[in-house]
Amino acid sequence: MIYILPILILMIIIVGFIKGVPCFDSFVKGAKDGSVTILKLIPSLIGLIVAIGVFRDSGILELAVDFASPFLEKIGINGDVFPLILIRPVSGSASLATLREIITKCGADSYAARTACVMMGSTETIFYTMAVYTEKTKIKKLPGVLPAALTANFISAISAGIVCMFC
């Protein structure tokens, strides 16, 4: 298992050599393009980080949890998981911090922790992914993509709660 990555890299180099691809030059060009993409994404990432911090520290998150908990409890979702439902589409690192808080608060084998773990595996950081995609492809109008992605994310979160009820 420990040799999988070196073997994969070696296979890529061998196939590139056989096909006459300048592997090192291709690697350097890819690294250069990647660093340019990262530099273009920094303002968006800083904005997302600040927005998440304001959202969490202002108390709006707690208000939203208090408001939505009765509804979520009726459909089988623990109110402790709702912050993850809200934060997951925005930030992966904030989602991991929220997951850690859920596990610490509720216990590692609790229904809320199991649901949160399944949600982490079945949902996506939509806004980050869309920012990367639109920046790289220069597409600025994506009609219907954001509502569809948010709907799929919400359905995944509800499905995680339903599935974990039977575990």
PDB file of C-alpha atoms in Angstrom:
ATOM      1  CA  MET A   1       0.000   0.000   0.000  1.00  0.00           C
ATOM      2  CA  ILE A   2       2.853   2.362   0.788  1.00  0.00           C
ATOM      3  CA  TYR A   3       4.295   1.864  -2.712  1.00  0.00           C
ATOM      4  CA  ILE A   4       1.164   2.827  -4.669  1.00  0.00           C
ATOM      5  CA  LEU A   5       2.029   6.518  -5.117  1.00  0.00           C
ATOM      6  CA  PRO A   6       5.675   5.997  -6.162  1.00  0.00           C
ATOM      7  CA  ILE A   7       4.609   3.238  -8.571  1.00  0.00           C
ATOM      8  CA  LEU A   8       1.904   5.496 -10.062  1.00  0.00           C
ATOM      9  CA  ILE A   9       4.383   8.350 -10.542  1.00  0.00           C
ATOM     10  CA  LEU A  10       6.888   5.980 -12.118  1.00  0.00           C
ATOM     11  CA  MET A  11       4.219   4.609 -14.480  1.00  0.00           C
ATOM     12  CA  ILE A  12       3.266   8.149 -15.554  1.00  0.00           C
ATOM     13  CA  ILE A  13       6.906   8.972 -16.281  1.00  0.00           C
ATOM     14  CA  ILE A  14       7.401   5.728 -18.232  1.00  0.00           C
ATOM     15  CA  VAL A  15       4.243   6.247 -20.340  1.00  0.00           C
ATOM     16  CA  GLY A  16       5.259   9.871 -20.942  1.00  0.00           C
ATOM     17  CA  PHE A  17       8.729   8.780 -22.015  1.00  0.00           C
ATOM     18  CA  ILE A  18       7.307   6.134 -24.366  1.00  0.00           C
ATOM     19  CA  LYS A  19       4.919   8.662 -25.938  1.00  0.00           C
ATOM     20  CA  GLY A  20       7.669  11.277 -26.235  1.00  0.00           C
ATOM     21  CA  VAL A  21       6.130  13.745 -23.782  1.00  0.00           C
ATOM     22  CA  PRO A  22       8.621  16.032 -22.020  1.00  0.00           C
ATOM     23  CA  CYS A  23       7.508  15.024 -18.508  1.00  0.00           C
ATOM     24  CA  PHE A  24       9.522  17.530 -16.498  1.00  0.00           C
ATOM     25  CA  ASP A  25       8.556  20.440 -18.744  1.00  0.00           C
ATOM     26  CA  SER A  26       4.899  19.386 -18.542  1.00  0.00           C
ATOM     27  CA  PHE A  27       5.163  19.184 -14.753  1.00  0.00           C
ATOM     28  CA  VAL A  28       6.710  22.667 -14.514  1.00  0.00           C
ATOM     29  CA  LYS A  29       4.038  24.133 -16.824  1.00  0.00           C
ATOM     30  CA  GLY A  30       1.271  22.504 -14.765  1.00  0.00           C
ATOM     31  CA  ALA A  31       2.761  23.800 -11.511  1.00  0.00           C
ATOM     32  CA  LYS A  32       3.029  27.295 -13.004  1.00  0.00           C
ATOM     33  CA  ASP A  33      -0.593  27.221 -14.203  1.00  0.00           C
ATOM     34  CA  GLY A  34      -1.714  25.931 -10.802  1.00  0.00           C
ATOM     35  CA  SER A  35       0.058  28.717  -8.945  1.00  0.00           C
ATOM     36  CA  VAL A  36      -1.542  31.331 -11.212  1.00  0.00           C
ATOM     37  CA  THR A  37      -4.968  29.804 -10.492  1.00  0.00           C
ATOM     38  CA  ILE A  38      -4.280  29.876  -6.757  1.00  0.00           C
ATOM     39  CA  LEU A  39      -3.291  33.549  -6.905  1.00  0.00           C
ATOM     40  CA  LYS A  40      -6.514  34.381  -8.740  1.00  0.00           C
ATOM     41  CA  LEU A  41      -8.562  32.517  -6.116  1.00  0.00           C
ATOM     42  CA  ILE A  42      -7.030  34.204  -3.056  1.00  0.00           C
ATOM     43  CA  PRO A  43      -9.498  37.146  -2.939  1.00  0.00           C
ATOM     44  CA  SER A  44     -12.473  34.768  -3.145  1.00  0.00           C
ATOM     45  CA  LEU A  45     -11.035  32.529  -0.443  1.00  0.00           C
ATOM     46  CA  ILE A  46     -10.345  35.448   1.880  1.00  0.00           C
ATOM     47  CA  GLY A  47     -13.915  36.648   1.356  1.00  0.00           C
ATOM     48  CA  LEU A  48     -15.294  33.196   2.173  1.00  0.00           C
ATOM     49  CA  ILE A  49     -13.160  32.891   5.297  1.00  0.00           C
ATOM     50  CA  VAL A  50     -14.223  36.311   6.565  1.00  0.00           C
ATOM     51  CA  ALA A  51     -17.886  35.635   5.782  1.00  0.00           C
ATOM     52  CA  ILE A  52     -17.815  32.315   7.651  1.00  0.00           C
ATOM     53  CA  GLY A  53     -16.128  33.940  10.641  1.00  0.00           C
ATOM     54  CA  VAL A  54     -18.714  36.722  10.746  1.00  0.00           C
ATOM     55  CA  PHE A  55     -21.554  34.216  10.308  1.00  0.00           C
ATOM     56  CA  ARG A  56     -20.344  32.059  13.194  1.00  0.00           C
ATOM     57  CA  ASP A  57     -19.232  34.822  15.578  1.00  0.00           C
ATOM     58  CA  SER A  58     -22.255  37.094  15.091  1.00  0.00           C
ATOM     59  CA  GLY A  59     -24.679  34.578  16.545  1.00  0.00           C
ATOM     60  CA  ILE A  60     -26.681  34.236  13.338  1.00  0.00           C
ATOM     61  CA  LEU A  61     -25.714  30.576  13.119  1.00  0.00           C
ATOM     62  CA  GLU A  62     -27.162  29.875  16.567  1.00  0.00           C
ATOM     63  CA  LEU A  63     -30.347  31.751  15.671  1.00  0.00           C
ATOM     64  CA  ALA A  64     -30.711  29.717  12.485  1.00  0.00           C
ATOM     65  CA  VAL A  65     -30.152  26.471  14.420  1.00  0.00           C
ATOM     66  CA  ASP A  66     -32.735  27.443  17.049  1.00  0.00           C
ATOM     67  CA  PHE A  67     -35.231  28.369  14.328  1.00  0.00           C
ATOM     68  CA  ALA A  68     -34.729  25.253  12.173  1.00  0.00           C
ATOM     69  CA  SER A  69     -34.294  22.617  14.893  1.00  0.00           C
ATOM     70  CA  PRO A  70     -38.021  21.870  15.391  1.00  0.00           C
ATOM     71  CA  PHE A  71     -38.512  21.351  11.646  1.00  0.00           C
ATOM     72  CA  LEU A  72     -35.352  19.253  11.317  1.00  0.00           C
ATOM     73  CA  GLU A  73     -36.301  17.083  14.290  1.00  0.00           C
ATOM     74  CA  LYS A  74     -39.614  16.267  12.554  1.00  0.00           C
ATOM     75  CA  ILE A  75     -37.789  14.926   9.502  1.00  0.00           C
ATOM     76  CA  GLY A  76     -35.253  13.032  11.593  1.00  0.00           C
ATOM     77  CA  ILE A  77     -32.258  15.384  11.511  1.00  0.00           C
ATOM     78  CA  ASN A  78     -30.606  16.213  14.824  1.00  0.00           C
ATOM     79  CA  GLY A  79     -30.397  19.981  15.438  1.00  0.00           C
ATOM     80  CA  ASP A  80     -26.705  19.613  16.301  1.00  0.00           C
ATOM     81  CA  VAL A  81     -26.027  18.735  12.663  1.00  0.00           C
ATOM     82  CA  PHE A  82     -27.699  21.842  11.194  1.00  0.00           C
ATOM     83  CA  PRO A  83     -24.563  24.052  11.445  1.00  0.00           C
ATOM     84  CA  LEU A  84     -22.800  21.521   9.238  1.00  0.00           C
ATOM     85  CA  ILE A  85     -25.658  21.631   6.718  1.00  0.00           C
ATOM     86  CA  LEU A  86     -25.219  25.408   6.481  1.00  0.00           C
ATOM     87  CA  ILE A  87     -21.411  25.541   6.465  1.00  0.00           C
ATOM     88  CA  ARG A  88     -20.556  22.531   4.291  1.00  0.00           C
ATOM     89  CA  PRO A  89     -21.472  24.159   0.947  1.00  0.00           C
ATOM     90  CA  VAL A  90     -19.221  27.107   1.759  1.00  0.00           C
ATOM     91  CA  SER A  91     -16.023  25.781   3.307  1.00  0.00           C
ATOM     92  CA  GLY A  92     -14.365  22.425   3.720  1.00  0.00           C
ATOM     93  CA  SER A  93     -12.076  23.501   6.559  1.00  0.00           C
ATOM     94  CA  ALA A  94     -14.913  25.162   8.485  1.00  0.00           C
ATOM     95  CA  SER A  95     -16.919  21.975   7.921  1.00  0.00           C
ATOM     96  CA  LEU A  96     -14.148  19.904   9.469  1.00  0.00           C
ATOM     97  CA  ALA A  97     -14.058  22.234  12.475  1.00  0.00           C
ATOM     98  CA  THR A  98     -17.842  21.963  12.795  1.00  0.00           C
ATOM     99  CA  LEU A  99     -17.615  18.167  12.529  1.00  0.00           C
ATOM    100  CA  ARG A 100     -15.045  18.151  15.311  1.00  0.00           C
ATOM    101  CA  GLU A 101     -17.365  20.287  17.465  1.00  0.00           C
ATOM    102  CA  ILE A 102     -20.275  17.893  16.838  1.00  0.00           C
ATOM    103  CA  ILE A 103     -18.166  14.865  17.754  1.00  0.00           C
ATOM    104  CA  THR A 104     -16.820  16.582  20.877  1.00  0.00           C
ATOM    105  CA  LYS A 105     -20.257  17.765  21.999  1.00  0.00           C
ATOM    106  CA  CYS A 106     -22.325  14.671  21.181  1.00  0.00           C
ATOM    107  CA  GLY A 107     -19.807  11.833  21.327  1.00  0.00           C
ATOM    108  CA  ALA A 108     -18.092   9.913  18.550  1.00  0.00           C
ATOM    109  CA  ASP A 109     -20.719   7.179  18.303  1.00  0.00           C
ATOM    110  CA  SER A 110     -23.777   9.396  18.616  1.00  0.00           C
ATOM    111  CA  TYR A 111     -26.460   9.711  15.961  1.00  0.00           C
ATOM    112  CA  ALA A 112     -25.441  13.339  15.327  1.00  0.00           C
ATOM    113  CA  ALA A 113     -21.765  12.407  14.843  1.00  0.00           C
ATOM    114  CA  ARG A 114     -22.585   9.515  12.515  1.00  0.00           C
ATOM    115  CA  THR A 115     -24.933  11.717  10.485  1.00  0.00           C
ATOM    116  CA  ALA A 116     -22.327  14.482  10.302  1.00  0.00           C
ATOM    117  CA  CYS A 117     -19.662  12.034   9.121  1.00  0.00           C
ATOM    118  CA  VAL A 118     -21.922  10.652   6.390  1.00  0.00           C
ATOM    119  CA  MET A 119     -22.783  14.214   5.367  1.00  0.00           C
ATOM    120  CA  MET A 120     -19.095  15.086   5.069  1.00  0.00           C
ATOM    121  CA  GLY A 121     -18.680  12.206   2.636  1.00  0.00           C
ATOM    122  CA  SER A 122     -21.810  12.820   0.591  1.00  0.00           C
ATOM    123  CA  THR A 123     -21.881  16.609   0.264  1.00  0.00           C
ATOM    124  CA  GLU A 124     -19.570  19.116  -1.403  1.00  0.00           C
ATOM    125  CA  THR A 125     -18.120  22.572  -0.844  1.00  0.00           C
ATOM    126  CA  ILE A 126     -20.222  24.048  -3.621  1.00  0.00           C
ATOM    127  CA  PHE A 127     -19.165  27.685  -3.540  1.00  0.00           C
ATOM    128  CA  TYR A 128     -15.449  26.866  -3.529  1.00  0.00           C
ATOM    129  CA  THR A 129     -15.859  24.346  -6.348  1.00  0.00           C
ATOM    130  CA  MET A 130     -17.885  26.811  -8.411  1.00  0.00           C
ATOM    131  CA  ALA A 131     -15.325  29.563  -7.786  1.00  0.00           C
ATOM    132  CA  VAL A 132     -12.491  27.337  -9.006  1.00  0.00           C
ATOM    133  CA  TYR A 133     -14.495  26.098 -11.990  1.00  0.00           C
ATOM    134  CA  THR A 134     -15.680  29.515 -13.160  1.00  0.00           C
ATOM    135  CA  GLU A 135     -12.233  31.069 -12.666  1.00  0.00           C
ATOM    136  CA  LYS A 136     -10.504  28.360 -14.653  1.00  0.00           C
ATOM    137  CA  THR A 137     -13.061  28.117 -17.470  1.00  0.00           C
ATOM    138  CA  LYS A 138     -13.900  31.847 -17.612  1.00  0.00           C
ATOM    139  CA  ILE A 139     -17.602  30.962 -17.581  1.00  0.00           C
ATOM    140  CA  LYS A 140     -19.473  33.633 -15.651  1.00  0.00           C
ATOM    141  CA  LYS A 141     -23.101  32.551 -16.104  1.00  0.00           C
ATOM    142  CA  LEU A 142     -24.152  29.158 -14.833  1.00  0.00           C
ATOM    143  CA  PRO A 143     -27.951  29.227 -14.976  1.00  0.00           C
ATOM    144  CA  GLY A 144     -29.528  26.807 -12.568  1.00  0.00           C
ATOM    145  CA  VAL A 145     -26.287  25.200 -11.409  1.00  0.00           C
ATOM    146  CA  LEU A 146     -26.190  26.791  -7.951  1.00  0.00           C
ATOM    147  CA  PRO A 147     -29.825  26.009  -7.057  1.00  0.00           C
ATOM    148  CA  ALA A 148     -29.425  22.443  -8.331  1.00  0.00           C
ATOM    149  CA  ALA A 149     -26.185  21.952  -6.388  1.00  0.00           C
ATOM    150  CA  LEU A 150     -27.656  23.380  -3.180  1.00  0.00           C
ATOM    151  CA  THR A 151     -30.753  21.190  -3.569  1.00  0.00           C
ATOM    152  CA  ALA A 152     -28.586  18.096  -4.102  1.00  0.00           C
ATOM    153  CA  ASN A 153     -26.526  19.036  -1.050  1.00  0.00           C
ATOM    154  CA  PHE A 154     -29.645  19.428   1.100  1.00  0.00           C
ATOM    155  CA  ILE A 155     -31.070  16.112  -0.134  1.00  0.00           C
ATOM    156  CA  SER A 156     -27.740  14.438   0.668  1.00  0.00           C
ATOM    157  CA  ALA A 157     -27.844  15.881   4.183  1.00  0.00           C
ATOM    158  CA  ILE A 158     -31.400  14.635   4.751  1.00  0.00           C
ATOM    159  CA  SER A 159     -30.513  11.239   3.288  1.00  0.00           C
ATOM    160  CA  ALA A 160     -27.534  11.014   5.652  1.00  0.00           C
ATOM    161  CA  GLY A 161     -29.869  11.556   8.592  1.00  0.00           C
ATOM    162  CA  ILE A 162     -32.302   8.932   7.346  1.00  0.00           C
ATOM    163  CA  VAL A 163     -29.597   6.363   6.643  1.00  0.00           C
ATOM    164  CA  CYS A 164     -27.976   6.880  10.048  1.00  0.00           C
ATOM    165  CA  MET A 165     -31.302   6.290  11.809  1.00  0.00           C
ATOM    166  CA  PHE A 166     -30.930   2.631  10.831  1.00  0.00           C
ATOM    167  CA  CYS A 167     -27.284   2.259  11.928  1.00  0.00           C
TER     168      CYS A 167
END
